[in-house]
Amino acid sequence: MKLEKLRQILKEYDQTWYLRKYFYGDHERANKFRNYLQKFENAQDDYELTASDVFRLLKKIPEIAAGGSNLQFIESIRNNIACNDLFEIYTVLKSAKLMTEHSFQIIYSLPYDGLSFLQSLFCGLPSQRIALNSEVLETVLVIASRTPYYLKIIEQSLRFLHNRNHLTITALNLLASKINDIHSIFHILQELDRANCLNDRCLDYFAQQEHLHSVDTLISLLNRAEITLDDELIKSICTNSNIHYLEEVIPVLLDSKELLLNIETFTMLLKQDFIFFLEKKSVLKILQKNDLLDKRAFDHVCTNDIFSLNQILVILSDKSLLKDNKEIINSVFNKEFDDYRFYSAIRYLQKANLLDQTSLTSCYKLSLKKTKAELFDLLKLFDDSNFSISKEKLGDCVF
């Protein structure tokens, strides 16, 4: 607001006839306003009032912020300074003894969305307001001044914490420090509340976590699996370096045909290194996709070298032969034949474009006959030599 406008408002007041002025002279508020402007007597008309200037004016003439004045010049000042939201916020904070010049400077600089955000949180009916203290105000002002985005979800988060009586310093710091992850934070708060783990200790773990989206997803899945969460488990999740792999594997176990996800399984997975997940996750996914993932399959994958199994699954899946040949995979789990020898054989058949249901069945039957090892040696020789053979000749010399 330019100084020229305030001078014009005072001039209009001086030119307006009031009965009270006729008998008693200028209104007290007008005199205070005149004294206020005298401090700018050497300033140019185009001087732009700062937030501090406006703050001092509101302190000098409180009626400007209160509104509803019977003096037109007061309402004119009010209308030219800011919108109603700013004055509502000022009045509430002043009443709570929280309005300082520094706070006002921040509030005065906020765009319309930021003012609406504060007005919604702190003004209106008492039942619609969140708890207000210096820590809450400081956090809200930091958030409102830092980003024009996410204000709706931030407001939801603050109201959620207010309704749970948990607008603590730890919770407020989490919101302020993780604004860009606010959607994950809001969901995490809900999941923690659902698991009866909404406390400062858990929130502090999340404040130190860089991959909140993965943690958010993981906790949601654990709640879905009805696994009991506690502070120590939350800590283990937040400090785990393989959180991305867990995020991939847990849904696979959750969607398996048998109930595989329990606290024992999850605790075991938390203890694994990244090599474990690199080796196992693709196999678990293929097994689950083809309805082959049960407890026996899971135990086999977790406790055995699965290089050959992985290759067999990939080859059969690529040729759309997996779902109709579950017996072969079960035989691998039961260790009924040499799975590496079997893999080498079907790899050659695939490379030679000879792998179909007939050749696969023949290869499987021969694998069960452990005395036929020389036939697999022959196929390996063909493979190593890049030797091509027709389907008819293959049947004659091998199958």
Coordinates of C-alpha atoms in Angstrom, one line a residue:
M1 CA 0.0 0.0 0.0
K2 CA 1.4 3.4 -1.0
L3 CA 1.7 6.3 1.5
E4 CA -0.3 8.5 -1.0
K5 CA -3.4 6.5 -0.4
L6 CA -3.3 6.9 3.4
R7 CA -2.7 10.6 3.0
Q8 CA -5.7 10.8 0.7
I9 CA -7.9 8.9 3.2
L10 CA -6.9 11.4 5.9
K11 CA -7.7 14.3 3.6
E12 CA -11.1 12.9 2.8
Y13 CA -11.8 12.6 6.6
D14 CA -10.8 16.2 7.1
Q15 CA -13.2 17.3 4.4
T16 CA -16.1 15.2 5.7
W17 CA -18.6 16.8 8.1
Y18 CA -19.3 14.9 11.4
L19 CA -21.6 16.2 14.1
R20 CA -19.0 15.0 16.7
K21 CA -16.3 17.0 15.0
Y22 CA -18.4 20.1 15.1
F23 CA -18.8 19.9 18.9
Y24 CA -15.7 18.1 20.1
G25 CA -13.1 18.2 17.3
D26 CA -11.5 15.3 15.5
H27 CA -12.1 11.7 16.6
E28 CA -9.4 10.2 18.8
R29 CA -8.7 7.5 16.1
A30 CA -8.3 10.3 13.5
N31 CA -5.8 12.0 15.7
K32 CA -3.8 8.8 16.2
F33 CA -3.9 8.3 12.4
R34 CA -2.7 11.8 11.9
N35 CA 0.2 11.3 14.3
Y36 CA 1.1 8.0 12.6
L37 CA 1.3 9.8 9.2
Q38 CA 3.4 12.6 10.6
K39 CA 6.3 10.1 11.0
F40 CA 6.3 9.8 7.2
E41 CA 6.2 13.6 6.6
N42 CA 9.5 13.5 4.7
A43 CA 8.6 10.4 2.6
Q44 CA 7.4 10.6 -1.0
D45 CA 3.8 9.7 -1.9
D46 CA 5.0 6.6 -3.8
Y47 CA 6.6 5.2 -0.6
E48 CA 5.3 1.6 -0.2
L49 CA 4.4 0.7 3.3
T50 CA 6.3 -2.2 4.7
A51 CA 4.8 -5.0 6.8
S52 CA 6.4 -3.4 9.9
D53 CA 4.7 -0.1 9.0
V54 CA 1.3 -1.8 8.7
F55 CA 1.9 -3.7 12.0
R56 CA 2.6 -0.5 13.9
L57 CA -0.5 1.1 12.4
L58 CA -2.7 -1.8 13.6
K59 CA -1.2 -1.5 17.0
K60 CA -1.8 2.2 17.1
I61 CA -5.4 1.9 15.9
P62 CA -6.8 -1.6 16.8
E63 CA -10.2 -0.8 15.4
I64 CA -8.8 -1.2 11.9
A65 CA -8.2 -4.9 12.4
A66 CA -11.5 -5.4 14.4
G67 CA -13.7 -4.1 11.5
G68 CA -17.2 -2.8 11.7
S69 CA -16.2 0.8 12.5
N70 CA -18.7 3.5 12.3
L71 CA -16.1 5.8 10.8
Q72 CA -15.7 5.5 7.0
F73 CA -12.0 6.4 7.1
I74 CA -11.2 3.4 9.3
E75 CA -13.0 1.1 6.9
S76 CA -11.2 2.7 4.0
I77 CA -7.8 2.1 5.6
R78 CA -8.8 -1.5 6.3
N79 CA -10.0 -2.2 2.7
N80 CA -6.8 -0.8 1.3
I81 CA -4.4 -2.6 3.6
A82 CA -5.3 -6.3 3.0
C83 CA -8.1 -8.8 2.8
N84 CA -10.4 -9.9 5.6
D85 CA -8.4 -13.1 6.2
L86 CA -5.3 -11.2 7.3
F87 CA -7.3 -9.2 9.9
E88 CA -9.0 -12.3 11.2
I89 CA -5.7 -14.0 11.6
Y90 CA -4.2 -10.9 13.3
T91 CA -7.1 -10.7 15.7
V92 CA -6.9 -14.3 16.7
L93 CA -3.2 -14.3 17.2
K94 CA -3.3 -11.1 19.1
S95 CA -5.9 -12.5 21.4
A96 CA -3.7 -15.5 22.0
K97 CA -0.8 -13.2 22.7
L98 CA 1.1 -14.7 19.8
M99 CA 1.2 -11.8 17.4
T100 CA 4.7 -10.5 17.0
E101 CA 6.1 -8.1 14.4
H102 CA 8.2 -11.0 13.0
S103 CA 5.1 -13.2 12.6
F104 CA 3.1 -10.4 11.1
Q105 CA 5.9 -9.8 8.5
I106 CA 5.6 -13.4 7.4
I107 CA 1.8 -13.4 7.3
Y108 CA 1.6 -10.0 5.5
S109 CA 3.9 -11.4 2.7
L110 CA 1.7 -14.5 2.1
P111 CA -0.3 -14.9 -1.1
Y112 CA -4.0 -15.4 -0.9
D113 CA -3.8 -19.2 -0.7
G114 CA -1.4 -18.9 2.3
L115 CA -3.7 -16.6 4.1
S116 CA -6.7 -18.9 3.5
F117 CA -4.6 -21.8 4.9
L118 CA -3.9 -19.9 8.1
Q119 CA -7.5 -18.6 8.4
S120 CA -8.9 -22.1 8.0
L121 CA -6.6 -23.5 10.7
F122 CA -6.9 -20.7 13.3
C123 CA -10.1 -18.8 12.7
G124 CA -13.8 -19.7 12.4
L125 CA -15.7 -21.6 15.0
P126 CA -13.7 -22.8 18.0
S127 CA -14.6 -26.4 17.1
Q128 CA -13.0 -25.9 13.6
R129 CA -9.7 -24.5 14.9
I130 CA -6.6 -26.5 15.7
A131 CA -4.7 -26.1 19.0
L132 CA -2.7 -22.9 18.9
N133 CA 0.6 -22.3 20.6
S134 CA 3.9 -20.8 19.7
E135 CA 5.3 -24.1 18.3
V136 CA 2.2 -24.7 16.2
L137 CA 2.2 -21.2 14.9
E138 CA 6.0 -21.2 14.1
T139 CA 5.6 -24.5 12.1
V140 CA 2.5 -23.3 10.2
L141 CA 4.2 -20.1 9.2
V142 CA 7.3 -21.9 8.1
I143 CA 5.2 -24.2 5.9
A144 CA 3.0 -21.5 4.5
S145 CA 5.9 -19.3 3.6
R146 CA 8.0 -22.1 2.1
T147 CA 5.6 -23.5 -0.4
P148 CA 2.3 -22.7 -2.0
Y149 CA 1.8 -26.3 -2.8
Y150 CA 0.3 -29.2 -0.8
L151 CA -1.5 -26.8 1.6
K152 CA -4.6 -28.9 1.5
I153 CA -2.9 -32.1 2.5
I154 CA -0.8 -30.3 5.1
E155 CA -4.0 -28.9 6.6
Q156 CA -5.4 -32.4 6.7
S157 CA -2.3 -33.7 8.5
L158 CA -2.4 -30.9 11.1
R159 CA -6.1 -31.6 11.8
F160 CA -5.4 -35.3 12.0
L161 CA -2.7 -34.7 14.6
H162 CA -4.9 -32.2 16.4
N163 CA -7.8 -34.7 16.6
R164 CA -5.4 -37.3 18.0
N165 CA -4.1 -34.8 20.5
H166 CA -0.6 -35.2 19.0
L167 CA 0.5 -31.8 17.8
T168 CA 3.8 -32.3 19.5
I169 CA 7.1 -30.6 18.6
T170 CA 8.3 -33.9 17.0
A171 CA 5.2 -34.2 14.9
L172 CA 5.4 -30.5 13.8
N173 CA 9.1 -30.8 12.9
L174 CA 8.4 -33.9 10.8
L175 CA 5.8 -32.0 8.8
A176 CA 8.0 -29.0 8.4
S177 CA 11.1 -31.0 7.3
K178 CA 9.3 -33.4 4.9
I179 CA 7.0 -31.0 3.0
N180 CA 7.8 -32.6 -0.3
D181 CA 6.8 -36.0 1.1
I182 CA 3.7 -34.8 2.8
H183 CA 1.4 -37.2 1.0
S184 CA 3.5 -40.1 2.3
I185 CA 3.6 -38.5 5.8
F186 CA -0.1 -38.1 6.0
H187 CA -0.7 -41.8 5.0
I188 CA 2.0 -42.9 7.5
L189 CA 0.3 -41.0 10.3
Q190 CA -3.0 -42.8 9.5
E191 CA -1.3 -46.2 9.3
L192 CA 0.5 -45.6 12.6
D193 CA -2.7 -44.6 14.3
R194 CA -4.3 -47.7 12.9
A195 CA -1.5 -49.8 14.4
N196 CA -1.6 -47.9 17.7
C197 CA 2.0 -46.7 17.1
L198 CA 1.4 -42.9 16.7
N199 CA 4.0 -41.7 19.1
D200 CA 7.0 -39.3 19.0
R201 CA 9.5 -42.1 19.0
C202 CA 8.2 -43.6 15.8
L203 CA 7.8 -40.2 14.2
D204 CA 11.4 -39.4 15.0
Y205 CA 12.4 -42.5 13.0
F206 CA 10.5 -41.2 10.0
A207 CA 12.1 -37.8 10.2
Q208 CA 15.5 -39.5 9.6
Q209 CA 14.3 -41.6 6.7
E210 CA 14.9 -40.5 3.1
H211 CA 12.7 -43.0 1.4
L212 CA 9.3 -42.3 2.9
H213 CA 7.3 -43.5 0.0
S214 CA 8.8 -47.0 0.4
V215 CA 8.2 -46.9 4.1
D216 CA 4.7 -45.7 3.7
T217 CA 3.9 -48.6 1.2
L218 CA 5.6 -51.2 3.5
I219 CA 3.7 -50.2 6.7
S220 CA 0.5 -50.2 4.8
L221 CA 1.1 -53.7 3.6
L222 CA 2.0 -54.9 7.1
N223 CA -1.2 -53.5 8.4
R224 CA -3.0 -55.2 5.6
A225 CA -1.4 -58.5 6.6
E226 CA -2.4 -57.8 10.2
I227 CA 1.2 -57.9 11.5
T228 CA 1.4 -56.2 14.8
L229 CA 3.6 -53.1 14.6
D230 CA 5.6 -51.7 17.6
D231 CA 8.3 -49.1 18.1
E232 CA 11.2 -51.6 17.6
L233 CA 9.7 -53.0 14.3
I234 CA 9.2 -49.4 13.0
K235 CA 12.8 -48.7 13.9
S236 CA 14.0 -51.8 12.1
I237 CA 12.0 -50.8 9.0
C238 CA 13.3 -47.2 9.0
T239 CA 16.9 -48.1 9.4
N240 CA 16.9 -51.0 6.9
S241 CA 19.1 -50.4 3.9
N242 CA 17.0 -52.7 1.7
I243 CA 13.7 -50.9 2.0
H244 CA 13.2 -50.8 -1.8
Y245 CA 13.6 -54.5 -2.1
L246 CA 11.2 -55.2 0.8
E247 CA 8.7 -52.9 -1.0
E248 CA 8.9 -55.2 -4.0
V249 CA 8.9 -58.6 -2.2
I250 CA 6.2 -58.0 0.5
P251 CA 3.3 -57.6 -2.0
V252 CA 4.4 -60.8 -3.7
L253 CA 4.1 -62.7 -0.5
L254 CA 0.9 -61.0 0.5
D255 CA -0.7 -62.0 -2.8
S256 CA 0.5 -65.6 -2.8
K257 CA -1.9 -68.5 -2.7
E258 CA -0.9 -69.4 0.9
L259 CA -0.5 -67.0 3.8
L260 CA 3.2 -66.5 3.8
L261 CA 3.5 -63.0 5.3
N262 CA 3.8 -63.2 9.1
I263 CA 6.0 -61.6 11.7
E264 CA 8.5 -64.4 11.5
T265 CA 8.9 -64.2 7.7
F266 CA 9.1 -60.4 7.8
T267 CA 11.7 -60.5 10.6
M268 CA 13.8 -63.0 8.5
L269 CA 13.6 -60.7 5.4
L270 CA 14.7 -57.7 7.5
K271 CA 17.9 -59.5 8.3
Q272 CA 18.8 -60.3 4.6
D273 CA 21.4 -58.3 2.5
F274 CA 20.8 -56.9 -0.9
I275 CA 22.3 -59.9 -2.6
F276 CA 19.6 -62.1 -1.2
F277 CA 16.9 -59.9 -2.7
L278 CA 18.7 -59.6 -6.1
E279 CA 18.8 -63.4 -6.4
K280 CA 15.4 -64.2 -5.0
K281 CA 12.9 -61.5 -5.9
S282 CA 12.5 -62.3 -9.6
V283 CA 11.9 -66.0 -8.9
L284 CA 9.3 -65.2 -6.2
K285 CA 7.5 -62.9 -8.6
I286 CA 7.3 -65.5 -11.4
L287 CA 6.2 -68.2 -8.9
Q288 CA 3.5 -66.0 -7.5
K289 CA 2.3 -64.9 -11.0
N290 CA 1.9 -68.5 -12.0
D291 CA 0.2 -69.6 -8.8
L292 CA 3.2 -71.6 -7.7
L293 CA 4.2 -69.7 -4.6
D294 CA 3.4 -71.6 -1.4
K295 CA 5.3 -72.3 1.8
R296 CA 7.4 -75.1 0.3
A297 CA 8.3 -73.0 -2.8
F298 CA 9.2 -70.0 -0.6
D299 CA 11.4 -72.1 1.8
H300 CA 13.2 -73.6 -1.2
V301 CA 13.9 -70.2 -2.8
C302 CA 15.2 -68.8 0.5
T303 CA 17.4 -71.6 1.4
N304 CA 18.9 -72.9 -1.9
D305 CA 20.9 -71.8 -4.8
I306 CA 18.2 -71.0 -7.3
F307 CA 20.2 -70.1 -10.4
S308 CA 18.9 -73.1 -12.4
L309 CA 15.4 -72.7 -11.1
N310 CA 15.4 -69.1 -12.1
Q311 CA 16.5 -69.9 -15.7
I312 CA 14.0 -72.7 -16.0
L313 CA 11.2 -70.4 -14.9
V314 CA 12.2 -67.7 -17.3
I315 CA 12.5 -70.0 -20.3
L316 CA 9.2 -71.8 -19.6
S317 CA 7.4 -68.5 -18.9
D318 CA 8.7 -67.0 -22.2
K319 CA 7.4 -69.9 -24.1
S320 CA 4.1 -69.9 -22.2
L321 CA 4.8 -73.4 -20.9
L322 CA 5.0 -72.7 -17.2
K323 CA 1.4 -72.9 -16.1
D324 CA 0.8 -76.3 -17.7
N325 CA 4.0 -77.8 -16.4
K326 CA 3.9 -77.1 -12.6
E327 CA 4.9 -80.7 -12.1
I328 CA 8.3 -79.9 -13.4
I329 CA 8.8 -77.1 -10.9
N330 CA 7.5 -79.3 -8.1
S331 CA 10.2 -81.8 -9.1
V332 CA 12.8 -79.1 -8.8
F333 CA 11.6 -78.3 -5.3
N334 CA 11.7 -82.0 -4.4
K335 CA 15.2 -82.3 -6.0
E336 CA 14.1 -85.2 -8.1
F337 CA 16.6 -84.5 -10.9
D338 CA 19.6 -82.4 -11.7
D339 CA 18.0 -79.0 -12.3
Y340 CA 21.2 -77.5 -13.9
R341 CA 21.4 -80.3 -16.5
F342 CA 17.7 -79.9 -17.2
Y343 CA 18.1 -76.1 -17.6
S344 CA 21.0 -76.6 -20.0
A345 CA 18.9 -79.0 -22.1
I346 CA 15.9 -76.7 -22.5
R347 CA 18.2 -73.7 -23.1
Y348 CA 19.5 -75.5 -26.1
L349 CA 16.0 -76.4 -27.2
Q350 CA 14.9 -72.8 -26.9
K351 CA 17.9 -71.5 -28.9
A352 CA 17.3 -74.1 -31.6
N353 CA 13.6 -73.1 -31.7
L354 CA 12.7 -76.7 -30.8
L355 CA 11.2 -76.1 -27.4
D356 CA 7.5 -77.0 -27.3
Q357 CA 5.3 -79.1 -25.0
T358 CA 6.4 -82.4 -26.6
S359 CA 10.1 -81.8 -26.4
L360 CA 9.7 -80.4 -22.9
T361 CA 7.8 -83.4 -21.7
S362 CA 10.4 -85.7 -23.3
C363 CA 13.2 -83.8 -21.7
Y364 CA 11.5 -83.9 -18.3
K365 CA 11.0 -87.7 -18.5
L366 CA 14.6 -88.2 -19.4
S367 CA 15.7 -86.0 -16.5
L368 CA 13.9 -88.3 -14.1
K369 CA 15.8 -91.3 -15.6
K370 CA 19.2 -90.4 -14.1
T371 CA 20.8 -93.2 -16.2
K372 CA 20.3 -91.1 -19.3
A373 CA 22.9 -88.5 -18.4
E374 CA 24.8 -89.0 -21.7
L375 CA 21.8 -87.7 -23.7
F376 CA 22.0 -84.4 -21.8
D377 CA 25.8 -84.3 -22.4
L378 CA 25.0 -84.6 -26.1
L379 CA 22.6 -81.6 -26.0
K380 CA 25.3 -79.6 -24.1
L381 CA 27.8 -80.5 -26.9
F382 CA 25.3 -79.3 -29.5
D383 CA 24.9 -76.1 -27.5
D384 CA 28.6 -75.5 -27.0
S385 CA 29.2 -76.1 -30.7
N386 CA 26.3 -74.0 -31.9
F387 CA 25.1 -77.1 -33.8
S388 CA 21.7 -76.9 -35.4
I389 CA 19.5 -79.9 -35.7
S390 CA 16.0 -80.5 -37.1
K391 CA 13.2 -81.5 -34.9
E392 CA 12.9 -84.9 -36.7
K393 CA 16.6 -85.7 -36.2
L394 CA 16.5 -84.5 -32.6
G395 CA 13.7 -87.0 -31.9
D396 CA 15.7 -89.8 -33.6
C397 CA 19.0 -89.2 -31.9
V398 CA 18.0 -88.0 -28.5
F399 CA 14.3 -88.5 -27.6

